XYZ file of C-alpha atoms in Angstrom:
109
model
C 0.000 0.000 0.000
C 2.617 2.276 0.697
C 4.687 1.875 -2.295
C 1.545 2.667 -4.216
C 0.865 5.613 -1.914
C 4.186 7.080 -2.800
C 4.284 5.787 -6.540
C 7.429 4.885 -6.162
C 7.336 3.427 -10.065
C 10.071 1.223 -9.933
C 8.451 -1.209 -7.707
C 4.607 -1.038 -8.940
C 4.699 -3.745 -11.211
C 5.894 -6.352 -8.986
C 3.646 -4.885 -6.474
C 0.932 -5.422 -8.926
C 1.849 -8.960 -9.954
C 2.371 -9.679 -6.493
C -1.263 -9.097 -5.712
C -2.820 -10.264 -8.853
C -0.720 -13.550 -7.325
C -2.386 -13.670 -3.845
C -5.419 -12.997 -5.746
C -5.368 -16.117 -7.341
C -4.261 -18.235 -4.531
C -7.022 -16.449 -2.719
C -9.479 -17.509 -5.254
C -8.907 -21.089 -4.549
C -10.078 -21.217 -0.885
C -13.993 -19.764 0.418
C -12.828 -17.546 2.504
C -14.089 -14.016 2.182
C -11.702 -11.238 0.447
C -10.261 -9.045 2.845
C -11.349 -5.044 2.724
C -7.741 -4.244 2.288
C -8.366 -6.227 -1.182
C -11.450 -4.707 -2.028
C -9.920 -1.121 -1.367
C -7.108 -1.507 -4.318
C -10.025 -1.737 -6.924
C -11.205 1.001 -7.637
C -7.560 3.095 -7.880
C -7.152 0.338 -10.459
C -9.575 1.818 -12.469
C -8.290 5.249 -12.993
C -6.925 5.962 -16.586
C -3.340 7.548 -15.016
C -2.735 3.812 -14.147
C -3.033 2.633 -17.259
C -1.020 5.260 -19.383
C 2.074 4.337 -18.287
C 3.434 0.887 -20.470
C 5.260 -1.095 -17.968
C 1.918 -0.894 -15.535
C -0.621 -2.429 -18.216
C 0.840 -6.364 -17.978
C 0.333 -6.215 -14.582
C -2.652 -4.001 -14.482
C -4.384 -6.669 -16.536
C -3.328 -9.918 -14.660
C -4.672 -8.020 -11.410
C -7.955 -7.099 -13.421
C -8.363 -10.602 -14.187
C -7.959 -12.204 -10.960
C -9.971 -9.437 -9.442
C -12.708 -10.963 -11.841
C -11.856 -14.435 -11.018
C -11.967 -14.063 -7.103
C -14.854 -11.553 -6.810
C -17.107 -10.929 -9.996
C -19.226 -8.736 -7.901
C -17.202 -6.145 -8.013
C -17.776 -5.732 -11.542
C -21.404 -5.958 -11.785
C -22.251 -1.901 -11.533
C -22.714 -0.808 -14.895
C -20.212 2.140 -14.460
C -17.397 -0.448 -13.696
C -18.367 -2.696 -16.185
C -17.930 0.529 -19.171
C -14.582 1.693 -17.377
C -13.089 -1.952 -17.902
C -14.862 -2.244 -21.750
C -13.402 0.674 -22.269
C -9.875 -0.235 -20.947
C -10.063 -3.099 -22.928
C -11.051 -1.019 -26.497
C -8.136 1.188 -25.594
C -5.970 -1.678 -24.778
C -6.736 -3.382 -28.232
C -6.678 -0.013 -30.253
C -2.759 0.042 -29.447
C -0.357 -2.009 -31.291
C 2.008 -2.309 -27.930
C -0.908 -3.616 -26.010
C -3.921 -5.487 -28.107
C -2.339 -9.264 -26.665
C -3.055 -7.498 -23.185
C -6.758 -6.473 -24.290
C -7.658 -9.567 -25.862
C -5.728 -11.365 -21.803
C -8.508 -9.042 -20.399
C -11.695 -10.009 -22.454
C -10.504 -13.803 -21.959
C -10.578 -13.098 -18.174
C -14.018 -11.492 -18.635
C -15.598 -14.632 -20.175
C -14.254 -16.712 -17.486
Protein backbone atom coordinates (compact mmCIF):
# COMPACT_ATOMS: atom_id res chain seq x y z
CA UNK A 1 0.00 0.00 0.00
CA UNK A 2 2.62 2.28 0.70
CA UNK A 3 4.69 1.88 -2.30
CA UNK A 4 1.54 2.67 -4.22
CA UNK A 5 0.87 5.61 -1.91
CA UNK A 6 4.19 7.08 -2.80
CA UNK A 7 4.28 5.79 -6.54
CA UNK A 8 7.43 4.89 -6.16
CA UNK A 9 7.34 3.43 -10.06
CA UNK A 10 10.07 1.22 -9.93
CA UNK A 11 8.45 -1.21 -7.71
CA UNK A 12 4.61 -1.04 -8.94
CA UNK A 13 4.70 -3.75 -11.21
CA UNK A 14 5.89 -6.35 -8.99
CA UNK A 15 3.65 -4.89 -6.47
CA UNK A 16 0.93 -5.42 -8.93
CA UNK A 17 1.85 -8.96 -9.95
CA UNK A 18 2.37 -9.68 -6.49
CA UNK A 19 -1.26 -9.10 -5.71
CA UNK A 20 -2.82 -10.26 -8.85
CA UNK A 21 -0.72 -13.55 -7.33
CA UNK A 22 -2.39 -13.67 -3.84
CA UNK A 23 -5.42 -13.00 -5.75
CA UNK A 24 -5.37 -16.12 -7.34
CA UNK A 25 -4.26 -18.23 -4.53
CA UNK A 26 -7.02 -16.45 -2.72
CA UNK A 27 -9.48 -17.51 -5.25
CA UNK A 28 -8.91 -21.09 -4.55
CA UNK A 29 -10.08 -21.22 -0.89
CA UNK A 30 -13.99 -19.76 0.42
CA UNK A 31 -12.83 -17.55 2.50
CA UNK A 32 -14.09 -14.02 2.18
CA UNK A 33 -11.70 -11.24 0.45
CA UNK A 34 -10.26 -9.05 2.85
CA UNK A 35 -11.35 -5.04 2.72
CA UNK A 36 -7.74 -4.24 2.29
CA UNK A 37 -8.37 -6.23 -1.18
CA UNK A 38 -11.45 -4.71 -2.03
CA UNK A 39 -9.92 -1.12 -1.37
CA UNK A 40 -7.11 -1.51 -4.32
CA UNK A 41 -10.03 -1.74 -6.92
CA UNK A 42 -11.21 1.00 -7.64
CA UNK A 43 -7.56 3.10 -7.88
CA UNK A 44 -7.15 0.34 -10.46
CA UNK A 45 -9.58 1.82 -12.47
CA UNK A 46 -8.29 5.25 -12.99
CA UNK A 47 -6.92 5.96 -16.59
CA UNK A 48 -3.34 7.55 -15.02
CA UNK A 49 -2.73 3.81 -14.15
CA UNK A 50 -3.03 2.63 -17.26
CA UNK A 51 -1.02 5.26 -19.38
CA UNK A 52 2.07 4.34 -18.29
CA UNK A 53 3.43 0.89 -20.47
CA UNK A 54 5.26 -1.10 -17.97
CA UNK A 55 1.92 -0.89 -15.53
CA UNK A 56 -0.62 -2.43 -18.22
CA UNK A 57 0.84 -6.36 -17.98
CA UNK A 58 0.33 -6.22 -14.58
CA UNK A 59 -2.65 -4.00 -14.48
CA UNK A 60 -4.38 -6.67 -16.54
CA UNK A 61 -3.33 -9.92 -14.66
CA UNK A 62 -4.67 -8.02 -11.41
CA UNK A 63 -7.95 -7.10 -13.42
CA UNK A 64 -8.36 -10.60 -14.19
CA UNK A 65 -7.96 -12.20 -10.96
CA UNK A 66 -9.97 -9.44 -9.44
CA UNK A 67 -12.71 -10.96 -11.84
CA UNK A 68 -11.86 -14.44 -11.02
CA UNK A 69 -11.97 -14.06 -7.10
CA UNK A 70 -14.85 -11.55 -6.81
CA UNK A 71 -17.11 -10.93 -10.00
CA UNK A 72 -19.23 -8.74 -7.90
CA UNK A 73 -17.20 -6.15 -8.01
CA UNK A 74 -17.78 -5.73 -11.54
CA UNK A 75 -21.40 -5.96 -11.78
CA UNK A 76 -22.25 -1.90 -11.53
CA UNK A 77 -22.71 -0.81 -14.89
CA UNK A 78 -20.21 2.14 -14.46
CA UNK A 79 -17.40 -0.45 -13.70
CA UNK A 80 -18.37 -2.70 -16.18
CA UNK A 81 -17.93 0.53 -19.17
CA UNK A 82 -14.58 1.69 -17.38
CA UNK A 83 -13.09 -1.95 -17.90
CA UNK A 84 -14.86 -2.24 -21.75
CA UNK A 85 -13.40 0.67 -22.27
CA UNK A 86 -9.87 -0.24 -20.95
CA UNK A 87 -10.06 -3.10 -22.93
CA UNK A 88 -11.05 -1.02 -26.50
CA UNK A 89 -8.14 1.19 -25.59
CA UNK A 90 -5.97 -1.68 -24.78
CA UNK A 91 -6.74 -3.38 -28.23
CA UNK A 92 -6.68 -0.01 -30.25
CA UNK A 93 -2.76 0.04 -29.45
CA UNK A 94 -0.36 -2.01 -31.29
CA UNK A 95 2.01 -2.31 -27.93
CA UNK A 96 -0.91 -3.62 -26.01
CA UNK A 97 -3.92 -5.49 -28.11
CA UNK A 98 -2.34 -9.26 -26.67
CA UNK A 99 -3.06 -7.50 -23.19
CA UNK A 100 -6.76 -6.47 -24.29
CA UNK A 101 -7.66 -9.57 -25.86
CA UNK A 102 -5.73 -11.37 -21.80
CA UNK A 103 -8.51 -9.04 -20.40
CA UNK A 104 -11.70 -10.01 -22.45
CA UNK A 105 -10.50 -13.80 -21.96
CA UNK A 106 -10.58 -13.10 -18.17
CA UNK A 107 -14.02 -11.49 -18.64
CA UNK A 108 -15.60 -14.63 -20.18
CA UNK A 109 -14.25 -16.71 -17.49
Amino acid sequence: DIILQRDVSEFIPYVLQLIALLLEIHRRSDDQLSPAFESLFSPLLQPPLWERPALVPPLVRLLVAYMSCKPGLFKPITTLETVLGIFQKLVSSKQHDIEGFNLLAGMMD
